[in-house]
Coordinates of C-alpha atoms (C1' of nucleotides) in Angstrom, one line a residue:
Chain A
M84 CA -180.8 26.9 105.1
T85 CA -179.3 23.6 105.9
N86 CA -179.1 22.5 109.7
T87 CA -175.1 23.6 109.8
D88 CA -176.0 27.2 108.8
R89 CA -179.1 27.3 111.5
H90 CA -176.5 26.4 114.2
G91 CA -174.3 28.9 112.9
L92 CA -176.7 32.0 113.1
I93 CA -177.6 30.5 116.8
A94 CA -174.0 30.6 117.8
R95 CA -173.7 33.9 116.5
A96 CA -176.7 35.3 117.9
V97 CA -176.1 33.9 121.2
G98 CA -172.3 35.1 121.2
E99 CA -173.1 38.4 120.0
S100 CA -175.8 39.4 122.3
G101 CA -174.7 37.1 125.4
S102 CA -178.0 35.0 125.6
A103 CA -180.9 34.3 123.8
T104 CA -184.8 32.7 124.5
V105 CA -185.5 29.6 122.3
Q106 CA -188.4 32.1 121.3
D107 CA -186.1 34.6 119.8
L108 CA -184.1 31.8 118.1
A109 CA -187.0 30.2 116.5
E110 CA -188.2 33.4 115.4
L111 CA -184.7 34.4 114.0
T112 CA -184.0 31.1 112.2
G113 CA -187.5 30.2 111.1
A114 CA -187.7 26.9 112.8
S115 CA -189.6 25.6 115.7
E116 CA -188.7 25.5 119.0
M117 CA -188.5 22.3 119.3
T118 CA -185.6 22.1 116.9
I119 CA -184.0 24.9 118.7
R120 CA -184.1 23.1 121.7
R121 CA -182.6 20.0 119.9
D122 CA -180.0 22.5 118.5
L123 CA -179.1 24.0 121.6
D124 CA -178.5 20.6 123.4
T125 CA -175.8 19.6 120.8
L126 CA -174.2 23.0 120.9
A127 CA -174.1 22.9 124.5
A128 CA -172.6 19.4 124.3
Q129 CA -170.0 20.7 121.5
G130 CA -169.2 23.4 124.3
V131 CA -170.2 26.2 121.9
L132 CA -172.8 27.7 124.4
E133 CA -174.1 27.3 127.9
R134 CA -178.0 25.4 128.1
V135 CA -180.2 27.4 130.5
R136 CA -183.7 27.1 131.1
G137 CA -185.8 28.9 128.4
G138 CA -182.8 29.5 126.4
A139 CA -178.9 30.0 126.1
R140 CA -176.2 32.0 126.8
T141 CA -172.4 32.4 125.8
L142 CA -170.0 30.7 127.2
L143 CA -167.2 33.9 126.9
L144 CA -166.8 37.3 128.7
R145 CA -165.3 35.0 131.5
G146 CA -161.6 35.1 130.5
E147 CA -161.3 31.8 129.3
E148 CA -160.3 30.5 126.1
P149 CA -163.2 30.6 123.5
P150 CA -164.1 26.8 123.4
F151 CA -162.7 25.1 120.3
A152 CA -166.2 24.6 118.5
L153 CA -166.6 28.3 118.4
R154 CA -163.1 29.3 117.4
A155 CA -163.5 26.5 114.7
R156 CA -166.5 28.7 113.0
E157 CA -164.7 32.0 112.8
A158 CA -162.7 33.6 110.2
V159 CA -162.6 29.9 108.4
D160 CA -162.0 31.2 104.8
A161 CA -159.0 33.0 105.7
K162 CA -157.8 29.6 107.8
R163 CA -158.0 27.6 104.8
R164 CA -155.7 30.2 102.7
I165 CA -153.3 30.1 105.5
A166 CA -153.2 26.4 105.6
A167 CA -152.9 26.1 102.0
E168 CA -149.9 28.6 101.8
V169 CA -148.4 26.8 104.9
A170 CA -148.7 23.5 103.1
S171 CA -146.9 24.8 100.1
L172 CA -143.7 25.9 102.3
I173 CA -143.7 22.2 103.2
T174 CA -141.4 20.1 100.9
D175 CA -142.0 16.2 100.1
G176 CA -140.0 13.8 102.5
E177 CA -140.3 16.1 105.1
T178 CA -140.6 15.7 108.9
V179 CA -143.3 18.0 110.1
L180 CA -144.3 18.9 113.8
L181 CA -148.1 19.8 114.0
D182 CA -149.3 22.1 116.5
S183 CA -153.0 22.3 117.7
G184 CA -155.3 24.8 117.0
T185 CA -158.1 25.2 114.3
T186 CA -155.5 26.4 111.7
C187 CA -153.2 23.3 112.2
L188 CA -156.1 21.4 111.8
E189 CA -156.5 22.6 108.3
V190 CA -153.0 22.0 107.3
A191 CA -153.7 18.4 108.6
R192 CA -156.1 17.9 105.7
L193 CA -154.1 19.5 103.2
L194 CA -151.4 17.3 104.1
R195 CA -153.1 13.9 104.1
Q196 CA -151.9 11.9 101.0
R197 CA -148.8 13.7 100.8
P198 CA -145.5 11.8 101.1
V199 CA -144.2 13.9 105.0
T200 CA -143.7 12.1 108.1
V201 CA -146.4 14.2 110.5
M202 CA -146.8 14.0 114.3
P203 CA -149.5 16.0 115.2
L204 CA -150.1 17.6 118.5
S205 CA -154.2 17.1 118.8
L206 CA -156.1 13.9 118.6
Q207 CA -158.2 15.6 115.6
A208 CA -155.5 15.4 113.4
I209 CA -154.7 12.1 114.4
H210 CA -158.0 10.7 113.5
L211 CA -157.4 12.6 110.1
F212 CA -154.0 11.1 109.2
G213 CA -155.3 7.5 110.9
E214 CA -158.3 6.9 109.2
A215 CA -156.9 7.7 105.5
P216 CA -153.5 5.4 105.7
G217 CA -152.0 7.0 102.5
S218 CA -148.6 7.8 101.9
T219 CA -148.0 9.9 104.7
T220 CA -146.2 8.5 108.0
L221 CA -147.9 9.2 111.1
M222 CA -146.3 9.4 114.5
V223 CA -148.2 10.0 117.8
P224 CA -147.0 11.8 120.8
G225 CA -147.8 10.8 124.2
G226 CA -149.6 13.2 126.0
R227 CA -153.2 14.1 127.8
P228 CA -156.0 15.5 125.5
R229 CA -156.6 18.7 126.6
A230 CA -160.4 20.3 125.8
A231 CA -162.6 19.1 123.1
E232 CA -159.9 19.6 120.7
G233 CA -157.7 17.2 121.8
A234 CA -154.7 18.9 122.4
L235 CA -151.6 16.7 123.9
T236 CA -150.2 18.2 126.7
G237 CA -148.1 16.9 129.8
P238 CA -144.7 15.2 130.6
L239 CA -145.4 12.3 128.1
T240 CA -145.8 14.9 125.3
L241 CA -142.8 16.9 126.2
A242 CA -141.0 13.8 126.4
S243 CA -141.9 12.7 122.8
L244 CA -140.9 15.8 121.7
S245 CA -137.6 15.9 123.2
A246 CA -136.9 12.3 121.9
L247 CA -137.2 13.3 118.1
R248 CA -136.1 16.6 116.0
F249 CA -138.1 17.8 112.9
D250 CA -137.6 19.3 109.7
T251 CA -140.2 22.1 110.4
A252 CA -142.8 23.0 113.1
V253 CA -146.0 24.2 112.3
I254 CA -147.0 26.3 115.4
G255 CA -150.7 27.8 116.1
C256 CA -150.9 30.7 118.5
C257 CA -153.4 32.5 120.3
G258 CA -151.3 35.6 120.6
L259 CA -148.4 37.0 118.9
S260 CA -146.8 40.6 118.7
A261 CA -143.4 41.5 118.3
A262 CA -143.1 43.5 121.7
E263 CA -144.5 40.5 123.8
G264 CA -143.7 37.8 121.9
L265 CA -145.9 33.9 120.9
T266 CA -148.5 33.8 123.7
A267 CA -150.9 30.9 124.5
Y268 CA -154.0 30.5 126.7
D269 CA -152.7 27.6 128.7
L270 CA -149.6 26.9 130.5
D271 CA -149.2 23.3 129.5
D272 CA -149.8 24.4 126.0
A273 CA -147.1 27.3 126.0
A274 CA -144.8 24.3 127.4
V275 CA -145.1 21.7 124.4
K276 CA -145.4 24.7 122.1
K277 CA -142.0 25.6 123.7
A278 CA -140.5 22.4 123.2
S279 CA -142.0 22.4 119.6
I280 CA -140.2 24.9 118.5
A281 CA -136.9 23.8 120.4
S282 CA -137.2 20.4 118.7
A283 CA -137.7 21.8 114.9
R284 CA -135.1 23.4 112.4
R285 CA -137.4 25.7 110.8
V286 CA -140.4 27.2 112.6
I287 CA -143.5 28.4 111.0
A288 CA -146.2 29.9 112.8
A289 CA -149.7 30.0 111.4
A290 CA -152.4 32.7 112.6
D291 CA -155.2 34.7 111.1
G292 CA -155.0 38.6 111.6
S293 CA -156.7 38.6 114.6
K294 CA -154.0 37.1 116.5
L295 CA -151.3 39.6 115.9
G296 CA -151.0 42.1 118.4
R297 CA -153.0 40.0 120.7
T298 CA -151.4 38.8 124.2
A299 CA -153.0 35.6 125.5
H300 CA -151.7 34.5 129.3
A301 CA -148.9 32.1 128.9
Y302 CA -145.7 33.2 127.2
V303 CA -144.1 30.8 125.0
G304 CA -141.0 32.8 124.0
P305 CA -139.8 35.6 121.8
S306 CA -141.3 36.3 118.0
A307 CA -137.8 36.1 116.7
L308 CA -137.8 32.0 117.2
L309 CA -140.1 32.2 114.2
H310 CA -138.6 31.8 110.8
T311 CA -141.8 32.6 109.0
L312 CA -145.0 33.8 109.8
V313 CA -148.3 33.1 107.8
T314 CA -151.1 34.8 108.1
D315 CA -154.2 37.0 106.4
S316 CA -154.7 40.8 105.0
S317 CA -156.4 41.3 108.1
A318 CA -153.3 41.5 110.0
P319 CA -152.3 45.0 111.4
A320 CA -149.7 46.5 109.4
E321 CA -147.6 48.5 112.0
E322 CA -147.6 44.7 114.1
V323 CA -146.6 43.2 110.5
A324 CA -143.7 45.7 110.1
A325 CA -142.3 45.2 114.0
L326 CA -142.5 41.4 113.3
E327 CA -140.8 41.7 109.8
G328 CA -137.8 43.8 112.0
T329 CA -137.1 40.5 114.1
N330 CA -136.1 38.4 111.4
T331 CA -139.6 36.8 110.6
V332 CA -140.5 36.3 107.1
V333 CA -144.3 37.2 107.0
K334 CA -146.3 35.7 104.4
T335 CA -149.7 37.3 103.7
V336 CA -152.6 35.6 101.8
Chain B
M144 CA -180.0 -8.4 103.1
T145 CA -178.0 -5.0 104.2
N146 CA -174.7 -4.0 102.7
T147 CA -173.2 -5.4 105.4
D148 CA -174.2 -8.5 105.4
R149 CA -173.2 -8.8 101.7
H150 CA -170.0 -7.8 102.7
G151 CA -169.9 -10.3 105.2
L152 CA -170.8 -13.3 102.6
I153 CA -168.5 -11.7 100.0
A154 CA -165.6 -11.9 102.7
R155 CA -166.3 -15.8 103.7
A156 CA -166.6 -16.7 100.0
V157 CA -163.4 -15.3 99.0
G158 CA -161.8 -16.2 102.0
E159 CA -163.1 -20.1 102.2
S160 CA -162.4 -20.6 98.1
G161 CA -159.4 -18.4 97.9
S162 CA -160.4 -16.5 95.2
A163 CA -163.9 -15.3 93.6
T164 CA -165.1 -13.8 90.5
V165 CA -167.6 -10.8 90.2
Q166 CA -169.6 -13.0 88.4
D167 CA -169.8 -15.4 91.2
L168 CA -170.4 -13.4 93.6
A169 CA -173.1 -11.1 91.9
E170 CA -175.0 -14.6 91.7
L171 CA -174.3 -15.9 95.2
T172 CA -175.6 -12.5 96.6
G173 CA -178.0 -11.2 94.0
A174 CA -176.6 -8.0 93.5
S175 CA -175.5 -6.3 90.3
E176 CA -171.9 -6.7 89.3
M177 CA -171.6 -3.1 89.5
T178 CA -172.1 -3.3 93.3
I179 CA -170.1 -6.4 93.8
R180 CA -167.2 -4.3 92.3
R181 CA -167.9 -1.4 94.7
D182 CA -168.0 -3.9 97.6
L183 CA -164.9 -5.6 96.5
D184 CA -163.3 -2.0 95.9
T185 CA -164.4 -1.1 99.8
L186 CA -163.4 -4.4 101.0
A187 CA -159.8 -4.3 99.3
A188 CA -159.4 -0.5 100.6
Q189 CA -160.2 -2.0 104.5
G190 CA -157.6 -4.9 103.7
V191 CA -159.8 -7.8 103.8
L192 CA -158.9 -9.4 100.7
E193 CA -157.1 -8.3 97.4
R194 CA -158.5 -6.7 94.3
V195 CA -157.7 -8.5 90.9
R196 CA -159.1 -8.0 87.4
G197 CA -162.1 -9.8 87.2
G198 CA -162.8 -10.6 90.7
A199 CA -161.0 -10.9 94.2
R200 CA -158.3 -13.1 96.3
T201 CA -157.9 -13.9 99.7
L202 CA -155.1 -12.3 101.9
L203 CA -154.6 -15.2 103.8
L204 CA -152.3 -18.4 103.4
R205 CA -149.0 -16.5 103.2
G206 CA -148.2 -17.2 106.9
E207 CA -149.1 -13.6 107.9
E208 CA -150.9 -11.7 110.1
P209 CA -154.8 -12.1 109.1
P210 CA -155.5 -8.4 108.3
F211 CA -157.7 -6.8 110.9
A212 CA -160.5 -5.8 109.4
L213 CA -160.8 -10.0 108.6
R214 CA -160.1 -10.6 112.5
A215 CA -162.5 -8.4 113.5
R216 CA -165.1 -10.2 111.8
E217 CA -164.6 -13.5 113.5
A218 CA -165.7 -15.0 116.8
V219 CA -167.6 -11.4 117.5
D220 CA -170.0 -12.7 120.0
A221 CA -167.2 -14.5 122.0
K222 CA -165.3 -11.4 122.1
R223 CA -168.1 -9.4 123.2
R224 CA -168.5 -11.6 126.0
I225 CA -164.9 -11.9 127.2
A226 CA -164.8 -8.3 127.0
A227 CA -167.8 -8.0 129.2
E228 CA -166.2 -9.8 131.7
V229 CA -162.6 -8.2 131.5
A230 CA -164.9 -4.8 132.0
S231 CA -166.2 -6.4 135.5
L232 CA -163.0 -7.0 136.5
I233 CA -162.0 -3.5 136.4
T234 CA -163.0 -1.5 139.4
D235 CA -164.0 2.4 139.0
G236 CA -161.0 4.7 139.3
E237 CA -158.4 2.3 138.3
T238 CA -155.9 3.1 135.8
V239 CA -155.9 0.8 132.9
L240 CA -153.5 -0.1 130.4
L241 CA -155.7 -1.2 127.0
D242 CA -153.7 -3.6 124.5
S243 CA -154.7 -3.4 120.6
G244 CA -156.4 -5.8 119.2
T245 CA -160.1 -7.0 118.3
T246 CA -161.0 -8.1 121.9
C247 CA -159.5 -5.2 123.9
L248 CA -161.5 -2.4 121.5
E249 CA -164.4 -4.1 122.7
V250 CA -163.6 -3.3 126.4
A251 CA -162.7 0.1 125.4
R252 CA -166.3 0.4 124.1
L253 CA -167.2 -0.6 127.4
L254 CA -165.3 1.1 129.7
R255 CA -166.6 4.3 127.8
Q256 CA -168.3 6.6 130.3
R257 CA -166.8 4.8 133.3
P258 CA -164.7 6.5 135.9
V259 CA -161.6 5.1 134.9
T260 CA -158.2 6.4 133.8
V261 CA -157.6 4.5 130.6
M262 CA -154.7 4.5 127.8
P263 CA -155.1 2.5 124.8
L264 CA -151.9 1.2 122.7
S265 CA -154.2 1.3 119.6
L266 CA -155.7 4.2 117.3
Q267 CA -158.9 3.0 117.2
A268 CA -159.4 2.8 120.9
I269 CA -158.2 6.1 121.3
H270 CA -160.9 7.4 118.8
L271 CA -163.6 5.8 121.1
F272 CA -162.5 7.9 123.8
G273 CA -161.8 10.7 122.1
E274 CA -164.7 11.4 120.7
A275 CA -166.9 10.9 123.7
P276 CA -165.1 12.8 126.8
G277 CA -167.3 11.4 129.3
S278 CA -165.7 10.6 132.8
T279 CA -163.3 8.8 131.5
T280 CA -159.4 10.1 131.3
L281 CA -157.7 9.4 128.6
M282 CA -154.2 9.2 128.2
V283 CA -152.2 8.9 124.7
P284 CA -149.4 6.8 124.6
G285 CA -146.8 7.8 121.8
G286 CA -145.9 5.6 119.0
R287 CA -145.8 4.7 115.6
P288 CA -149.0 3.2 114.3
R289 CA -149.3 -0.2 113.0
A290 CA -151.2 -1.7 110.0
A291 CA -155.1 -0.9 109.9
E292 CA -155.7 -1.3 113.4
G293 CA -153.3 1.9 114.5
A294 CA -151.6 -0.2 117.2
L295 CA -149.1 1.9 118.9
T296 CA -145.4 0.5 118.7
G297 CA -141.8 1.7 118.6
P298 CA -139.5 3.5 121.3
L299 CA -142.3 6.5 122.0
T300 CA -144.9 3.7 123.0
L301 CA -142.2 2.0 125.3
A302 CA -141.0 5.3 126.6
S303 CA -144.2 6.2 127.4
L304 CA -145.0 2.8 129.2
S305 CA -141.9 3.1 131.5
A306 CA -142.9 6.3 132.7
L307 CA -146.0 5.2 133.9
R308 CA -147.2 2.3 136.2
F309 CA -151.0 0.9 136.0
D310 CA -153.3 -0.8 138.4
T311 CA -154.4 -3.2 135.5
A312 CA -153.4 -4.0 132.2
V313 CA -155.5 -5.8 129.6
I314 CA -153.4 -7.7 127.0
G315 CA -154.7 -9.4 124.0
C316 CA -152.5 -12.1 122.3
C317 CA -152.2 -14.0 118.9
G318 CA -151.4 -17.1 120.5
L319 CA -151.0 -18.4 124.3
S320 CA -150.0 -21.7 125.6
A321 CA -148.8 -22.8 129.0
A322 CA -145.8 -24.5 127.6
E323 CA -144.6 -21.7 124.8
G324 CA -146.4 -18.4 126.6
L325 CA -147.8 -15.7 125.3
T326 CA -147.1 -14.7 121.9
A327 CA -147.5 -12.2 119.1
Y328 CA -147.4 -12.0 115.3
D329 CA -145.0 -9.0 115.3
L330 CA -142.0 -8.4 117.2
D331 CA -142.6 -4.6 118.0
D332 CA -146.0 -5.9 119.5
A333 CA -144.3 -8.2 121.7
A334 CA -142.1 -5.9 122.9
V335 CA -144.9 -3.3 123.7
K336 CA -146.6 -6.4 125.3
K337 CA -143.7 -7.1 127.2
A338 CA -143.5 -3.3 128.3
S339 CA -147.1 -3.7 129.3
I340 CA -146.9 -6.5 131.5
A341 CA -143.9 -4.9 133.2
S342 CA -145.5 -1.3 134.1
A343 CA -148.9 -3.0 135.5
R344 CA -149.6 -4.3 138.7
R345 CA -151.9 -6.9 137.4
V346 CA -152.1 -8.1 133.9
I347 CA -155.7 -9.8 132.6
A348 CA -155.4 -11.4 129.2
A349 CA -158.2 -11.5 127.1
A350 CA -158.2 -14.4 124.6
D351 CA -161.1 -16.1 122.5
G352 CA -160.5 -20.2 122.8
S353 CA -158.8 -20.3 119.0
K354 CA -155.6 -18.5 120.6
L355 CA -155.1 -21.1 122.8
G356 CA -152.5 -23.8 122.4
R357 CA -151.5 -21.3 119.4
T358 CA -148.1 -20.3 119.2
A359 CA -147.4 -16.9 117.1
H360 CA -143.5 -15.8 116.1
A361 CA -142.8 -13.2 118.6
Y362 CA -142.4 -14.4 122.1
V363 CA -143.7 -11.9 125.3
G364 CA -143.2 -14.0 128.0
P365 CA -144.3 -16.8 130.2
S366 CA -147.8 -17.7 130.7
A367 CA -147.3 -17.2 134.5
L368 CA -146.8 -13.4 134.0
L369 CA -150.6 -13.3 133.7
H370 CA -153.1 -13.1 136.8
T371 CA -156.2 -13.7 135.0
L372 CA -157.1 -15.1 131.7
V373 CA -160.5 -14.6 130.3
T374 CA -161.5 -16.5 127.6
D375 CA -164.4 -18.7 126.1
S376 CA -166.0 -22.0 126.3
S377 CA -164.5 -23.2 122.9
A378 CA -160.9 -23.5 124.9
P379 CA -159.0 -26.3 124.7
A380 CA -159.6 -28.2 128.3
E381 CA -155.9 -29.5 128.8
E382 CA -154.4 -25.9 127.5
V383 CA -156.9 -24.4 130.4
A384 CA -155.8 -26.8 133.1
A385 CA -152.2 -26.5 132.0
L386 CA -152.5 -22.8 132.5
E387 CA -153.9 -23.3 135.8
G388 CA -151.1 -24.9 137.0
T389 CA -149.3 -22.0 135.8
N390 CA -151.1 -19.6 139.1
T391 CA -153.5 -17.9 136.1
V392 CA -157.1 -17.8 137.2
V393 CA -159.1 -18.7 134.0
K394 CA -162.7 -17.4 133.8
T395 CA -164.2 -19.0 130.9
V396 CA -167.6 -16.9 129.8
Chain C
dA35 C1' -201.1 26.6 142.4
dC36 C1' -200.0 28.7 138.1
dT37 C1' -197.2 29.2 134.0
dT38 C1' -194.0 28.3 131.1
dT39 C1' -190.3 24.9 129.6
dC40 C1' -188.9 20.3 128.4
dG41 C1' -188.4 16.3 126.1
dC42 C1' -190.4 12.2 124.7
dA43 C1' -193.3 9.8 120.6
dC44 C1' -194.6 9.5 116.7
dA45 C1' -195.3 11.0 111.6
dG46 C1' -194.0 13.5 107.4
dA47 C1' -190.3 15.9 105.0
dA48 C1' -185.7 15.9 103.7
dA49 C1' -181.4 15.0 103.0
dA50 C1' -177.7 10.9 102.2
dA51 C1' -176.4 6.8 100.9
dA52 C1' -177.0 2.6 98.1
dT53 C1' -177.8 0.3 94.3
dG54 C1' -178.7 -0.5 89.2
dT55 C1' -178.3 0.9 84.3
dT56 C1' -176.0 2.7 80.6
dC57 C1' -171.9 3.8 78.4
dG58 C1' -167.3 5.2 76.8
dT59 C1' -162.8 3.7 78.7
dT60 C1' -158.8 0.4 79.5
dA61 C1' -156.6 -3.9 79.7
dC62 C1' -155.6 -8.4 78.3
dG63 C1' -155.2 -12.7 75.1
dG64 C1' -155.0 -13.9 71.1
Chain D
dC78 C1' -153.7 -5.3 66.0
dC79 C1' -158.2 -6.6 67.2
dG80 C1' -161.8 -8.5 69.7
dT81 C1' -163.6 -9.4 74.5
dA82 C1' -164.3 -8.9 78.7
dA83 C1' -164.2 -5.8 82.5
dC84 C1' -163.9 -1.6 84.7
dG85 C1' -165.7 2.4 86.1
dA86 C1' -167.5 7.6 85.2
dA87 C1' -172.3 9.5 85.1
dC88 C1' -177.2 9.3 86.3
dA89 C1' -181.9 7.5 87.6
dT90 C1' -183.8 5.3 91.3
dT91 C1' -184.5 3.0 95.4
dT92 C1' -183.8 2.3 100.2
dT93 C1' -182.2 4.1 104.6
dT94 C1' -181.1 7.4 107.5
dT95 C1' -181.3 11.7 109.4
dC96 C1' -184.3 16.1 110.5
dT97 C1' -188.1 18.5 111.6
dG98 C1' -192.7 19.5 113.7
dT99 C1' -196.7 18.9 116.4
dG100 C1' -199.3 16.9 120.4
dC101 C1' -199.2 16.1 125.0
dG102 C1' -197.8 14.8 129.8
dA103 C1' -194.0 15.8 132.9
dA104 C1' -191.0 18.7 135.2
dA105 C1' -188.9 23.3 136.6
dG106 C1' -189.3 27.8 138.4
dT107 C1' -192.2 31.5 140.6

DNA sequence: ACTTTCGCACAGAAAAAATGTTCGTTACGG
DNA sequence: CCGTAACGAACATTTTTTCTGTGCGAAAGT
């Protein structure tokens, strides 16, 4: 049991039951209470949960966007596979616009060292490219970083997007359905996605199955804007069929 | 002797004599040749020196800008002191534009956790703020990162600057004299500095003594544009006097 | 006032990084 | 084409760092 495993266990336990005491978690993981306290502090700092005296409480159940650190723990395998497929759809030499979100971050990992021009819309992805200046050309959009992930939003971001054109935009989403279209948790985020789609010749959406058929608050646009959707086999079949009816190519990995 | 010490020794040895063999360096540092090879690979990746068969060669003596990783090793103390003084000149609540360069990076370290709004012009500084989202508000400018430091330049950067106004701009420079004005190594960099100065109400230059009286290729503007100059005691006295004659307040730390 | 929880400080344990050695492979100079 | 020096991969060892548990006094809640 590594510390990361334990963190995962704790995050899941707290997330499922809504809250947990330090004692419970110590018993569950086999670690000492002191260790659990340290873990909880760490996870609280990451925005995974909220620290309360005696234990911890989940941050969900409030209609808010799940914290990035929490989302990053979910469906990692599916995201990796989806990202691999997306990366394979991108040809060397292309200019690529990379949206924020955990799936797109995986795509960023795969694009490193490849001869493409990339403009990522999150600080985390920018870090990835900035640290290993390989054959990839990096463009940084302006903006104000939002939340733990550092998703760039605001007028500067929109201005940067409107000044450029891309071969491909890789878009993540919080909700997607043929009926309700593409939706995001945050209005600013939605505006950025809208502008991203507008400045790319080809739009690839990367969304694991849990996103399909779901609708979030902020509307981005109709699903017909997407040229390709890459998802996994957990996607609801009827939703996939409906999306294919709107001229979107659906690839299931 | 830590590995960092050894890296410093190697960098200095190669820098002074122009080149060195693996054997020489192994003898000098007391480490094995394998370790030296690994060190040289590391330093080469950082852009401190160039790897050649049998040893390493300096990257200087070619009229180019000294690599960032090399500059970062020089005059660290002076830079820290200068940065501390600059940070003390900035009031809580201000909006601050932070130029690229090693000295400004030190200022960035000191501004973390302080309640100010900062827009750094280098990726390295953006990383600093991005990782510890304290009470500091971060703004990211657009642009193309240049060189190892990730100094942002280009039309996107200029557009970001022209869209905003700042209370204070902290400017680093490669050369500064009362007669020749403010100069930079790179034309793009100079353009960014020019725009930075234009969009700030107050301009603070941070330059250790070695920069004063020196002139680089790209002209930014007259020294009178600077409201305050923070430098250290190694600055040539006549140059300091001349700058004070152009309405610039000079602070020596 | 009493109990529980916290978190610091230290010591030991575990993990990670750095280093040295060996040895087969590769590049350069005759 | 061969010999020599240099290189770098793989492994063992050492060093450093990080993680973890325990004891104890302080702080928070009841």
